[in-house]
Amino acid sequence: MQTRAFGRDPHQVSLLGFGAQRIVDEHDCTEEEAIAIIRRAVEQGVNYFDTAPSYSAGQSETRVGLGLEGLRDRVWLATKTGGRTRDLALRDLEGSLKRLKTDYVNEWRIHNVMQPHDLEAIFAKGGVLEAMLEAREQGLVKKISISGHTDPRLLAEAIRRFPFDSALVALSALDHFIYSFAHEFVPLAVEKGVAVIGMKVMALGKLAPWTEQALRYTWSLPVSTAILGVSKMDELEADLQAARHFQPMDDIERVAFFQEIMPLVKADVLRWKAGEWMSGEWYRLPQLSFDA
């Protein structure tokens, strides 16, 4: 398994990251299957795991905790908080640590920064960033992170204001064409040494006919890792195979790929960039009070 440095930190994380949102009943994955999938992933060199308390009301975290029993020291474990205040975030973290069966997480992430008011709440007095700094001081978290999949300007401003260790952002090939994190966020993150984690790589399955190209596109960007969601063992095996044989995508291949997938650049496909998840209309970028 190829590994890459985690931004400013020389720690090596696996090219293939494990997105744990789908190892839940909601995606027809049993607890037994989830544990087996997690343990197989670790056995094959996957050492980056991402989850959140909001994924199926904590079931994802619970299953990650069960799957990593006896393996905790072999993985980099990230979870999130949707809370925008210190108190709500700390409450999230307390629950996450219990479900994950651990006394710390490697990375704690502010979940889904989408609107200007989200950004302002992070830095406000009594905001979530205060919780993150306290938790880091107490050794409950090692790295402080942020995530978003809609407006790259907001995350760019966030890393200008504070030295976040990492950012989880939408980097599918389709994202290249609308509100592009690859264009508007990644170069600044690289400049500042912020580890970039790619998500939405398969565009909710819409890029399945081009799986190899979709993975190669995202892994060819300056990312530390990209998280892929799985709910079945055969999905994990396919992802492992792709990671083992990864070769960077050249410019000619990229243009040919873009020509094939361009018709999919629609709001009802890229739902995370729609005004509402199922609206079928693009999110309307708000005016910002800062230069972006």
Backbone as a ProteinNet text record, in pm:
[ID]
protein_1_A
[PRIMARY]
MQTRAFGRDPHQVSLLGFGAQRIVDEHDCTEEEAIAIIRRAVEQGVNYFDTAPSYSAGQSETRVGLGLEGLRDRVWLATKTGGRTRDLALRDLEGSLKRLKTDYVNEWRIHNVMQPHDLEAIFAKGGVLEAMLEAREQGLVKKISISGHTDPRLLAEAIRRFPFDSALVALSALDHFIYSFAHEFVPLAVEKGVAVIGMKVMALGKLAPWTEQALRYTWSLPVSTAILGVSKMDELEADLQAARHFQPMDDIERVAFFQEIMPLVKADVLRWKAGEWMSGEWYRLPQLSFDA
[TERTIARY]
84.3	0	88.2	71	145.2	100.7	195.4	162.4	214.5	157.7	197.8	202.5	283.8	294	163.8	137.6	13.6	39.2	46.5	68.7	201.1	197.4	319.3	378.1	296.1	338.7	397.9	516.4	575.2	508.5	413.4	343.3	285.1	300	255.2	115.8	25.7	-108.8	-127.4	-211.8	-233.3	-304.7	-264.4	-328.9	-479.4	-517.5	-658.3	-701	-795.1	-852	-988	-1025	-1149.2	-1256	-1356	-1471.1	-1577.2	-1606.7	-1689.1	-1837.8	-1882.3	-2023.1	-2117.2	-2069.3	-2159.8	-2153.5	-2072.1	-2066.4	-2175.9	-2298.2	-2411.7	-2533	-2630.2	-2753.5	-2819.9	-2815.4	-2879.4	-2829.4	-2706.6	-2649	-2636.7	-2722.1	-2730.3	-2597.7	-2528.1	-2404.4	-2426.9	-2410.8	-2431.1	-2309.1	-2326.1	-2213.5	-2100.8	-2136.9	-2035.4	-1958.1	-2030.7	-1964.4	-1875.2	-1925	-1848.5	-1715.8	-1719.9	-1597.4	-1498.7	-1549.2	-1462.3	-1400.1	-1478.7	-1428.4	-1318.6	-1342.3	-1243.7	-1113.5	-1123.9	-1002.9	-927.2	-998.8	-934.4	-860.9	-922.1	-859.6	-727.6	-727.9	-605.9	-499.7	-542.3	-449.4	-380.5	-451.4	-397.7	-329.8	-309.5	-230.4	-306.9	-439.7	-517.6	-503.5	-451.2	-429.8	-499.1	-585.1	-656.7	-806.8	-871.2	-1014.4	-1086.7	-1197.9	-1278.4	-1421.8	-1475.7	-1614.1	-1672.4	-1794	-1857.7	-1973.3	-2004.1	-2117.4	-2251.5	-2259.1	-2385.5	-2412.5	-2316.7	-2337	-2419.9	-2548	-2643.5	-2647.4	-2658.5	-2677.5	-2573.6	-2449.6	-2340.5	-2307.1	-2387.3	-2361.2	-2228.4	-2193.4	-2064.8	-1949.5	-1950	-1843.4	-1838.3	-1954.6	-1959	-1893.8	-1923.3	-1867.2	-1718.1	-1675.9	-1532.7	-1461.7	-1519.5	-1460.3	-1448.7	-1552.3	-1549	-1447	-1444.1	-1354	-1207.8	-1178.9	-1039	-989.9	-1072.6	-1025.8	-897.3	-793.3	-664.5	-579.3	-636	-564.8	-549.4	-594.5	-601.3	-467.2	-358.6	-228.7	-175	-245.6	-201	-268.7	-362.2	-440.4	-443.2	-466.2	-492.8	-644.4	-702.4	-847.3	-899.9	-993.5	-1052.6	-1202.4	-1254.2	-1398.9	-1430.7	-1558.7	-1603	-1697.2	-1724	-1832.8	-1911.7	-2042.1	-2128.6	-2161.7	-2118.5	-2145.8	-2069.5	-2130.7	-2064	-2026.4	-2062.4	-2024.1	-1931	-1855.1	-1763.2	-1836.1	-1947.6	-2015.1	-2072.3	-2135.1	-2190.9	-2080.2	-1969.5	-1859.3	-1798.7	-1777.3	-1719.9	-1813.3	-1942.3	-2038.9	-2028.1	-2012.9	-1991.6	-1867.5	-1758.7	-1632.6	-1642.7	-1707.7	-1724.3	-1794.6	-1903	-1974.9	-1891.8	-1818.3	-1736	-1629.9	-1561.6	-1455.6	-1511.7	-1629.9	-1692	-1726	-1788.8	-1828.6	-1707.4	-1603.7	-1482.7	-1391.4	-1424.6	-1346.1	-1199.5	-1180.9	-1044.9	-1039.8	-920.4	-906.4	-857.1	-839.5	-802.4	-832.5	-845.5	-850.7	-733.6	-683.1	-570.4	-611.6	-737.4	-783.9	-930	-957.9	-1096	-1134	-1247.8	-1280.9	-1411.7	-1410	-1532.7	-1607.2	-1729.9	-1804.3	-1882.5	-1862.5	-1948.9	-1965	-1856.7	-1862.9	-1917.5	-2038.9	-2110.3	-2149.5	-2177.6	-2227.6	-2135	-2135.9	-2054.5	-2079.2	-2204.5	-2230	-2163.5	-2142.3	-2067.1	-1924.1	-1865.1	-1727.6	-1715.2	-1805.8	-1797.1	-1819.5	-1907.2	-1932.9	-1809.8	-1730.9	-1610	-1516.9	-1501.1	-1402.8	-1462.3	-1592.5	-1658	-1617.7	-1634.5	-1612.4	-1709.1	-1657	-1740.1	-1768	-1694.4	-1716.8	-1643.1	-1663.7	-1611.1	-1458.6	-1393.6	-1247.4	-1192.5	-1261.2	-1219.5	-1220.1	-1322.3	-1330.5	-1214.8	-1182.7	-1075.3	-940.1	-915.4	-789.3	-780.9	-891.8	-894.6	-869.9	-937.1	-923.2	-781.7	-719.9	-581.7	-488.3	-509.5	-427	-438.5	-556.3	-581.8	-537.6	-491	-447.5	-560.8	-681.6	-796	-795.8	-736	-720.2	-577.2	-525.5	-389.1	-385.7	-476.9	-478.1	-616.5	-618.1	-741.6	-771	-894.6	-929	-1059.7	-1087.5	-1208.7	-1255.8	-1384.4	-1432.8	-1541.5	-1554	-1658.5	-1663.3	-1779.5	-1790.5	-1865.3	-1893.3	-1975.8	-1901.9	-1850.2	-1792.3	-1645.1	-1553.6	-1410.7	-1358.6	-1424.2	-1378.1	-1380.1	-1479.7	-1493.6	-1380.3	-1343.6	-1234.2	-1100.2	-1086.5	-964.1	-948.5	-1056.6	-1050.1	-1020.8	-1077	-1052.9	-904.9	-837	-695.2	-606.9	-661.8	-588.8	-594.4	-707.2	-727.1	-661.8	-649.4	-599.5	-521.5	-411.9	-331.1	-389.7	-501.8	-559.7	-458.4	-460.5	-368.5	-412.9	-543.8	-593.7	-729.5	-772	-904.2	-956.2	-1080.6	-1149.9	-1240.9	-1215.9	-1289.6	-1329.4	-1432.3	-1484.6	-1389.2	-1337.1	-1238.3	-1264.7	-1391.6	-1419.1	-1385.9	-1374.2	-1347.9	-1461.2	-1583.3	-1694.7	-1683.8	-1631.5	-1612.5	-1514.9	-1435.3	-1337.5	-1404.2	-1531.9	-1596.3	-1687.4	-1718.2	-1811.8	-1769.6	-1747.6	-1702	-1585.1	-1481	-1374	-1275.5	-1273.1	-1171.4	-1033	-1026.7	-896.9	-833.2	-915.3	-863.3	-850.8	-952.2	-964.9	-918.8	-891.3	-850.3	-718.4	-703.6	-587.9	-454.6	-434.8	-304.6	-267.4	-364.9	-338.1	-307.3	-381.5	-357.1	-215.7	-174.4	-39.1	64.5	42.2	134.8	149.5	38.9	40.2	69.8	90.8	120.5	1.2	-117.9	-241.2	-263.9	-275.1	-302.2	-439.7	-446.3	-572.3	-621	-745.6	-808.6	-923.7	-923.7	-1027.9	-1149.8	-1267.3	-1392	-1481.4	-1595.9	-1691.9	-1626.7	-1526.7	-1443.7	-1527.3	-1622.5	-1704.1	-1836.9	-1852.9	-1972.3	-2101.2	-2108.8	-2225.9	-2255.4	-2150.2	-2163.9	-2183	-2200.2	-2225.5	-2103.8	-1985.5	-1865.3	-1826.2	-1914.3	-1883.1	-1840.3	-1899.2	-1851.9	-1707.8	-1655.9	-1518.6	-1436.7	-1456	-1395.7	-1244.9	-1175.4	-1030	-990.1	-1053.8	-1018	-1054.5	-1169.4	-1212.7	-1112.7	-1067.1	-969	-835.1	-793.7	-665	-667.4	-780	-790.2	-763.7	-836	-824	-688.4	-641	-510.3	-395.2	-416.9	-313.2	-302.1	-399.6	-392.9	-299.2	-254.4	-166.1	-243	-304.7	-378.1	-290.8	-316.3	-250.3	-316.9	-449.1	-527.7	-662.7	-740.1	-878	-961.9	-1071.8	-1155.9	-1263.3	-1278.6	-1380.2	-1472.2	-1600.7	-1697.5	-1724.4	-1733.2	-1766.2	-1868.9	-1949.3	-2042.8	-2034.1	-1953.4	-1936.4	-1788.2	-1751.7	-1611.9	-1559.7	-1643.8	-1594.2	-1564.9	-1635.7	-1606.3	-1469	-1442.3	-1310.3	-1200.7	-1220.4	-1117.1	-1090.1	-1194.3	-1175.7	-1095.2	-1124.5	-1050.7	-904.4	-881.2	-744	-666.2	-731.7	-666.9	-629.1	-720.5	-692.6	-576.2	-571.9	-464.1	-329.2	-328.8	-203	-146	-233.7	-189.2	-195.8	-208.4	-223	-103.8	-135.5	-38.3	-97.2	-18.5	-72.4	-133.6	-238.9	-307.9	-236.7	-204.5	-138.4	-243.6	-197.7	-288.5	-378.4	-323.8	-403.5	-514.1	-481	-581.9	-688.7	-646.8	-741.6	-841.7	-793.1	-883.4	-981	-933.1	-1021.6	-1129.1	-1090.4	-1185.2	-1289.3	-1244.2	-1336.1	-1437.9	-1395.5	-1487	-1599.7	-1568.3	-1669.8	-1769.2	-1722.5	-1808.3	-1876.1	-1840.1	-1896.3	-2049.3	-2121	-2267.1	-2322.9	-2241.2	-2287.6	-2274.6	-2216.6	-2196.5	-2329	-2414.9	-2547.8	-2574.4	-2660	-2685.8	-2754.2	-2829.8	-2893.6	-2798.1	-2677.8	-2571.4	-2477.7	-2429.3	-2343.3	-2431.5	-2503.9	-2603.1	-2541.7	-2414.4	-2348.6	-2318.4	-2337.9	-2321.8	-2454.5	-2561.8	-2695.4	-2739.3	-2833.5	-2885	-2944.7	-3015.4	-3065.2	-3028.5	-3012.6	-2954.7	-3022.4	-3152.6	-3223.8	-3289.8	-3248	-3319.9	-3299.7	-3183.4	-3154.4	-3115.7	-3091.4	-3048.1	-2917.3	-2826.2	-2696.4	-2708.5	-2623	-2604.1	-2565.7	-2623.3	-2591.2	-2484.5	-2369.1	-2258.3	-2294	-2283.6	-2316.3	-2206.1	-2240.6	-2138.1	-2065.7	-1935.1	-1856	-1800.7	-1783.6	-1736.7	-1584.1	-1517.9	-1372.5	-1329.8	-1207.2	-1154.3	-1127.4	-1171	-1150.4	-1084.4
-119.1	0	124.7	208.9	334.5	423.3	497.6	592.4	730.8	831.3	969.6	1042.9	1148.5	1229	1302.6	1329	1394.1	1544.4	1613.7	1757.1	1791.5	1877.7	1917.6	1804.1	1704.6	1592.4	1483.7	1434	1330.3	1193.9	1181.1	1052.9	1009	883.3	829.6	767.6	813.4	754.9	684	583.6	502.8	583.4	561	625.3	600.5	477.8	441.1	463.4	553	576.3	508.5	474.1	400.8	498.9	520.5	601.5	512.3	534.7	439	471.1	563.4	602.9	488.7	394.5	294.6	158.1	140.8	9.6	0	27.5	40.8	-32.9	-55.3	-122.8	-51	81.7	163.4	129.1	79.2	40.3	-112.3	-181.7	-328.2	-396.1	-338.8	-398.3	-438.9	-565	-612.2	-580.4	-591.3	-568.4	-667.6	-792.2	-894.4	-860.4	-819.4	-782	-659.9	-561.8	-439.2	-468.9	-551	-585.1	-656.8	-749.5	-824.1	-731.2	-638	-543.6	-455.9	-403.8	-317.6	-393.3	-513.8	-589.1	-629.9	-659.2	-690.3	-567.4	-451.3	-329	-303.8	-316.6	-294.4	-397.1	-521.6	-629	-597.8	-528.7	-499	-361.5	-299.7	-177.2	-47.3	-51.8	71.6	118.2	237.8	283.5	415.9	462.3	588.5	561.2	593.3	566.6	695.4	720.3	841.1	802.6	862.1	836.2	964.8	956.7	1073.8	1025.9	1099.8	1060.1	1069.5	1153.1	1168.4	1055.7	968.8	860	750.5	745.5	647.3	651.8	775.6	797.7	725.2	728.7	670.6	527.2	462.6	321.3	302.6	395.6	385.9	387.1	482.3	489	362.3	313.4	191.5	74.9	61.9	-49.8	-31.6	91.7	116.1	76.7	114.7	77.3	-72.1	-145.1	-291.3	-350.6	-298.8	-353.1	-329.5	-221.3	-186.9	-237.8	-317	-372.4	-452.7	-417.2	-482.7	-427	-334.5	-278.1	-126.7	-70.3	76.3	143.8	85.5	150.9	141.2	72.8	57.8	156.3	236.6	322	467.1	552.7	695	710.4	755	754.6	897.7	928.6	1062.4	1053.8	1146.6	1162	1310.7	1343.5	1480.5	1531.2	1660.4	1719.2	1812.9	1803.1	1897.4	2017	2012.3	2122.4	2247.4	2360.5	2486.8	2563.2	2511.1	2573	2479.3	2537.9	2459.7	2345.7	2375.6	2275.1	2161.7	2195.1	2090.3	2001.9	2063.5	1986.4	1892	1940.8	1854.7	1739.1	1764.3	1656.5	1551.7	1597.7	1504.6	1419.6	1484.6	1413	1307.6	1340	1242.9	1117.3	1136.8	1021.8	945.5	1017.4	951.9	862.5	912.5	834	705.7	714.3	594.1	493.2	539.3	446.4	387.8	467.7	421.3	337.6	328.5	248.7	293.3	423.8	477.8	596.8	630.8	747.9	870.6	857.8	973.3	942.7	1048.7	1032.4	1109.8	1060.3	1126.9	1259.8	1268.2	1385.4	1412.4	1536.7	1576	1685.7	1667.5	1747.8	1825	1953	2032.1	1991.3	1945.3	1878.1	1978.5	1970.6	2033.6	2184.8	2256.4	2402.7	2444.9	2496.9	2519.8	2665.4	2736.6	2873.4	2969.4	3098	3194	3192.2	3168.5	3166.8	3047.8	2938	2825.7	2869.3	2938.5	2983.4	3079.6	3174.2	3271.5	3205.2	3105.7	3036.9	2962.8	2909.6	2835.7	2922.8	3048.5	3137.5	3229	3219.4	3304.9	3265.7	3356.2	3323.8	3212.8	3108.6	2994.6	2901.8	2920.2	2839.2	2707.1	2628.3	2491.8	2488.7	2590.7	2588.8	2588.6	2654.5	2651.2	2507.8	2432.2	2292	2212.1	2236.5	2161.4	2189.2	2314.6	2349.3	2289.3	2292.5	2231.4	2081.4	2017.6	1872	1834.3	1916.6	1888.9	1904.3	2005.8	2027	1909.7	1850.8	1738.7	1604.6	1603.4	1478.9	1394	1449.1	1373	1368.2	1468.5	1471.4	1515.1	1468.7	1503.2	1613.8	1608.2	1702.9	1765.8	1889.9	1966.4	1984.6	1954.5	1946.7	2019.1	2033.4	2099.7	2028.6	2035.8	1969.9	2052.3	2029.5	2094.6	2036.9	2045.5	1989.2	2080.6	2205.3	2292	2416.5	2496.5	2626.2	2631.1	2615.9	2612	2742.3	2853.7	2982.5	2984.6	2918.9	2919.5	2842.9	2729.9	2653.1	2720.2	2787.3	2862.6	2972.2	3041.8	3145.5	3084.8	2969.4	2903.4	2875	2823.8	2790.8	2914.8	3027.2	3154	3203.6	3179.6	3230.8	3144.2	3014.3	2923.2	2809.8	2765.2	2658.8	2518.9	2494.2	2359.9	2258.3	2140.1	2034.6	1968.3	1964.1	1892.5	1945.5	1905	1940.1	1825.4	1790.1	1688	1760.1	1742.3	1819.7	1733	1779	1705	1718.9	1606.1	1607.9	1500.2	1477.3	1388.1	1460.3	1383.8	1445	1538.7	1511.3	1598.9	1731.6	1727.1	1849.3	1945.5	1894.4	1976.3	2094	2079.5	2174.5	2275.9	2257.8	2348.9	2369.6	2494.8	2527.6	2435.4	2444.4	2343.4	2360.9	2263.7	2261.5	2238.4	2161.7	2136.7	2267	2359.6	2486.4	2592.3	2602.3	2716.9	2690.2	2565.6	2535.6	2459.7	2356.6	2267.4	2340.9	2431.7	2498.7	2573.9	2641.9	2713.3	2615.7	2505.2	2403.8	2348.1	2318.6	2266	2369	2493.9	2602.2	2611.2	2590	2604.3	2473.3	2365.6	2238	2170.9	2204.1	2142.3	2011.1	1901.7	1773.6	1776.7	1734.7	1731.9	1587.6	1565.2	1434.3	1446.7	1364.6	1370	1287.7	1338.4	1263.4	1280.9	1212.2	1212	1162.6	1079.5	1039	974	889.8	820.1	889.3	1010.9	1091.1	1013.7	958.1	879.2	765.8	709.2	595.1	631.4	759.7	799.5	777.2	770.3	746.2	598.4	511.9	368.1	312.7	356.7	304.9	344.5	441.1	488.5	476.4	367.3	356.3	381.2	314.4	329	473.9	538.2	676.8	770.2	744.2	830.5	826.3	707.2	693.6	755	729	783.3	936.1	993.2	1139.4	1196.2	1147.4	1204.3	1173.8	1051.5	1015.8	1088.8	1138.1	1212.1	1356.3	1401.8	1534.2	1528.7	1643	1642.9	1618.4	1499.7	1459	1367.1	1368.3	1270.9	1135.1	1137.8	1015.7	1054.1	956.1	978.2	868.8	907.8	809.4	757.7	626	560.5	481.5	497.3	424.9	287.3	188.8	52.4	-4.8	-95.3	-167	-317.8	-359.8	-501.4	-533.2	-656.9	-696.2	-684.7	-717.7	-711.9	-568	-470.6	-330.4	-292.4	-338	-312.6	-375.6	-500.4	-568.4	-495.1	-441.3	-366.6	-238.9	-172.1	-50.5	-82.3	-191.3	-232.5	-261.6	-330.2	-363.1	-235.9	-138.6	-12.8	60.9	60.2	129.4	63.3	-68.9	-141.1	-108.5	-85.4	-66.4	79.4	170.6	311.7	365.3	432	508.3	646.9	752.4	887.4	906.9	985.4	1014.4	1129.6	1113.4	1222.4	1315.8	1426.7	1529.2	1478.3	1397.9	1345.8	1254.6	1168.3	1080.3	1161.1	1264.4	1346.7	1414.6	1471.4	1539.8	1440.8	1323.2	1221.1	1179.8	1166	1130.4	1241.1	1363.7	1476.3	1480.5	1453.7	1456.8	1355.2	1240.6	1136.6	1171.2	1235.5	1253.1	1389.6	1482.6	1618.1	1622.3	1533.3	1538.5	1513.9	1461.4	1433.7	1553.2	1662.4	1778	1852.2	1797.9	1852.3	1849.4	1939.2	1950.8	1827.7	1753.8	1634.1	1515.8	1530.9	1431.7	1473.4	1596.7	1649.8	1710.5	1625.4	1673.1	1757.5	1729.3	1804.2	1948.1	1979.8	2116	2175.5	2115	2167.4	2252.6	2341.9	2425.2	2342.7	2240.5	2138.6	2004.6	1900.5	1773.7	1718.1	1727.9	1668.6	1773.6	1898.5	2005.8	2002.9	1954.9	1959.1	2096.9	2190.7	2324.8	2356.2	2422.1	2451.3	2539.5	2512.7	2603.1	2740.8	2844.7	2979.9	3037.4	3065.3	3113.2	3246.8	3254.6	3381.3	3484.5	3610	3711.7	3698.6	3720.8	3705.3	3839.3	3854.8	3980.7	3990.2	3881.8	3881.3	3854.8	3889	3861	3713.4	3651.6	3507.6	3481.9
0	0	0	-100.6	-104.5	10.9	68.4	174	137.3	202.5	180.2	314	319.7	441.2	466.4	594.6	635.9	653.4	540.1	545	609.7	711.2	782.2	864.6	895	978.2	888.2	920.4	835.5	847.9	941.8	956.9	823	791.6	663.7	675.3	588.7	584.2	451	450.7	330.8	222.6	98.3	-16.5	-14.2	15.2	28.8	173.2	191.9	323.4	334.8	457.1	483	529.4	444.6	482.7	543.9	672.3	747.9	747.9	665.5	668.7	629.2	548.9	490.7	559	663.2	729.5	835.8	794	885.5	829	914.8	873.2	755.7	760.3	657.7	517.7	509	379.5	368.8	441.1	433.6	468.8	565.2	615.6	760.6	790.6	927.1	1013	1143.4	1234.2	1207.4	1185.5	1157.7	1030.4	924.7	799.9	819.9	894.2	916.7	985.4	1087.6	1160.7	1068.9	990.2	898.4	794.5	741.6	641.1	700.9	819.8	885.6	908.5	959.8	992.8	866.5	760.5	632.9	580	591.5	543.6	616.4	748.5	825.8	787.6	773	735.3	602.8	511.9	379	370.7	484.5	487.2	492.2	499.8	514.3	659	677.2	814.8	844.9	753.5	773.6	776.4	888.8	907	943	874.2	895.8	927.6	1033.1	1071.2	1128.9	1184.9	1246.2	1333.2	1440.2	1524.9	1453.8	1349.4	1277.3	1179.3	1154.7	1060	1126	1084.5	1137.9	1290.3	1342.4	1486.2	1570.6	1527.3	1604.2	1570.8	1486.7	1456.9	1384.1	1296.8	1227.8	1328.2	1419.9	1520.1	1604.5	1643.7	1725.3	1651.9	1524	1447.2	1420.8	1400.7	1387.2	1516.3	1629.5	1757.3	1774.8	1736.4	1746.7	1650	1528.1	1426.5	1457.1	1528.7	1556.5	1691.7	1760.4	1888.4	1866	1941.6	1926	1814	1734.2	1618.5	1628	1738.9	1748.1	1719.8	1766.7	1750	1607.4	1519.7	1381.3	1286.6	1337.5	1248.1	1294.7	1198.3	1219.4	1215.4	1326.7	1342.1	1349.2	1260.2	1253.7	1277.3	1356.1	1366.6	1365.3	1376.4	1349.3	1458.5	1451.8	1528.8	1438.9	1447.7	1378.2	1465.1	1591.6	1683.4	1643.6	1662	1631.2	1758.6	1874.3	2000.5	2076.7	2168.8	2251	2320.4	2386.2	2468.1	2384	2272.1	2185.5	2129.2	2091	2033.9	2136.8	2258.2	2361.2	2395.8	2390.2	2412.5	2301.5	2177.5	2065.8	2088.9	2128.4	2145.9	2255.4	2363	2471.5	2421.1	2345.1	2290.6	2189.1	2106.4	2004.2	2067.6	2168.3	2231.5	2292.5	2350.7	2408.6	2299.9	2193.4	2087.3	2016.4	2001	1931.4	2021.2	2147.8	2243.7	2247.3	2254.6	2255.4	2349.6	2395	2481.7	2406.3	2275.1	2193.9	2047.8	1967.2	1821.7	1762.3	1652.5	1587.1	1525	1488	1412.9	1447.9	1486.2	1516.4	1419.2	1352.4	1235.7	1254.7	1217.4	1212.1	1085.5	1102.5	996.3	910.7	778.4	678.9	697.3	675.2	674.6	538.4	539.4	413.3	392.2	501.9	493.1	567.3	533.1	607.3	757.7	798.7	943.5	1011.3	937.8	994.2	1024.3	928.9	945.5	1062.5	1071.7	1180.1	1315.8	1321.7	1448.2	1498.7	1406.2	1444.6	1527	1484.8	1546	1652.7	1675.4	1774.5	1916.1	2009.2	2149.5	2189.4	2253.3	2288.1	2172.3	2061.5	1942.8	1946.4	1842.3	1836.3	1840.3	1785.5	1786.7	1928.8	2019.9	2160	2213.2	2178.3	2221	2163.8	2037.8	1973.4	2039.1	2070.7	2135.2	2275.7	2349.8	2483.2	2474.3	2380.7	2367	2327.6	2242.7	2204.6	2324.9	2403.8	2522.8	2620.2	2625.7	2717.5	2659.7	2534.7	2472.3	2418.5	2413.6	2362.1	2210.3	2147.1	2002.6	1971.6	1859.9	1820.8	1715.2	1620.1	1508.8	1496.5	1447.6	1433.7	1284.8	1246.2	1105.3	1076.4	948.3	901.9	776.1	745.6	624.6	557.1	428.4	351.6	212.1	148.3	13.3	-82.9	-39.7	-123	-169.7	-76.5	-108.3	-68.5	-164	-129	-70.2	-97.5	-45.4	107	166.1	311.5	378	320.2	378.7	355.6	241.9	217.9	322.4	351.6	455	592.4	619.8	749.2	770.2	666.5	685.8	679.1	631.2	643.3	788	854.1	989.8	1097	1070.4	1173.7	1107.3	1169.3	1108.3	1129.1	1064.7	1070.8	1018.5	1076.7	1034	905.5	883.1	765.6	724.5	606.1	555.5	469.8	491.7	413.3	315.3	185.3	85.3	-33.5	-105.5	-220.9	-339	-385.3	-493.2	-597.8	-628.8	-741.4	-871.1	-978.2	-1108.9	-1149.6	-1105.5	-1137.5	-1062.5	-940	-861.4	-928.4	-1016.5	-1088.8	-1159.4	-1197.3	-1287	-1219	-1091.4	-1025.5	-880.6	-842.5	-706.6	-669.6	-744	-742.9	-628.1	-539.3	-433.9	-493.5	-601.2	-664.6	-711.6	-758.6	-808.7	-700.3	-613.7	-524.2	-381.2	-347.3	-210.6	-202.2	-282.4	-269.4	-282.2	-379.3	-387.5	-260.3	-198.1	-72.9	39.6	44.9	148.6	137	15.4	-5.7	38.9	2.1	40.2	191.7	264	408.7	482.6	408.9	472	535.8	488.7	539	464.2	536.9	472.2	406.2	280.6	205.9	197.3	239.9	230.5	131.2	28.6	-72.3	-33.7	-68.3	-47.7	-169.4	-166.9	-277.5	-406.8	-395.7	-509.8	-619.8	-579.5	-678.8	-708.2	-653.1	-682.1	-655	-533.4	-492.5	-591	-646	-736.5	-882.3	-913.1	-1051.5	-1141	-1080.5	-1160.3	-1162.9	-1117.7	-1115.3	-1251.9	-1362.6	-1492.5	-1524.9	-1451.6	-1474.1	-1344.9	-1272.6	-1139.7	-1142.2	-1230.6	-1233.3	-1258.4	-1357.5	-1388.3	-1273.7	-1209.8	-1098.7	-984	-950.2	-842.1	-881.9	-1003.8	-1048.2	-1051.6	-1093.6	-1095.3	-956.1	-855.1	-720.2	-659.1	-673.6	-616.4	-686	-806.5	-876.9	-828.7	-752	-691	-569.7	-518.9	-401.8	-271.7	-263.5	-144.1	-59.5	71.3	158	145.3	135.8	119.8	62.2	19.6	-22.3	41.1	104.5	172	77	77.4	-4.1	86.7	66.5	146.9	90.2	177.3	135.1	231.6	181.9	268.2	246.7	147.9	117.7	99.4	129.1	119.6	-23.1	-121.5	-258.9	-301.6	-244.7	-273.9	-218.4	-96.2	-38.2	-123	-165	-244.1	-375.3	-436.8	-561.1	-535.9	-425	-391.4	-360.3	-289	-258.1	-386.7	-477.8	-605.6	-680.8	-681.4	-750.6	-685.4	-553.1	-481.9	-508.3	-513.1	-537.8	-675	-772.1	-910.3	-955.1	-860.1	-895.6	-973.9	-1084.3	-1160.7	-1182.6	-1161.6	-1180.1	-1318.2	-1324	-1449.9	-1520.2	-1647.6	-1719.7	-1780.9	-1836.9	-1886.7	-1999.1	-2087.3	-2199.2	-2148.2	-2054.2	-1995	-1922	-1853.8	-1777.5	-1871	-1977.7	-2072	-2134.7	-2171.6	-2229.8	-2129.9	-2004.2	-1897.9	-1881.5	-1876.8	-1861.3	-1975.2	-2095.4	-2209.5	-2193.8	-2134	-2115.2	-2005.3	-1899.7	-1782	-1774.7	-1860.2	-1853.7	-1847.5	-1919.7	-1911.9	-1771.4	-1681.2	-1545.3	-1451.4	-1499.5	-1412.3	-1398.4	-1309.7	-1284.9	-1134.9	-1090.4	-946.6	-888.8	-971.1	-916.6	-912.5	-966.7	-953.1	-840.4	-844.4	-739	-629.7	-559.4	-463.1	-352.5	-321	-213.9	-255.1	-382.6	-430	-476.4	-433	-458.9	-339.6	-364.3	-256.4	-144.7	-180.8	-88.3	-149.7	-64.9	-109.2	-233.3	-242.4	-355.9	-445.4	-434.8	-504.9	-656.2	-701.8	-844.4	-893.8	-801.8	-838.6	-766.3	-836.4	-777.4	-654.4	-558.2	-445.4	-499.8	-443.2	-487.5	-395	-450.1	-368.3	-304.1	-171.2	-104.1	-123.1	-108.2	-102.5	30.5	28.8	149.9	194.2	323.5	379.4	377.4	333.6	327.5	183.1	153.1	19.1	6.9	-101.1	-119.3	-253.2
[MASK]
++++++++++++++++++++++++++++++++++++++++++++++++++++++++++++++++++++++++++++++++++++++++++++++++++++++++++++++++++++++++++++++++++++++++++++++++++++++++++++++++++++++++++++++++++++++++++++++++++++++++++++++++++++++++++++++++++++++++++++++++++++++++++++++++++++++++++++++++++++++++++++++++++++

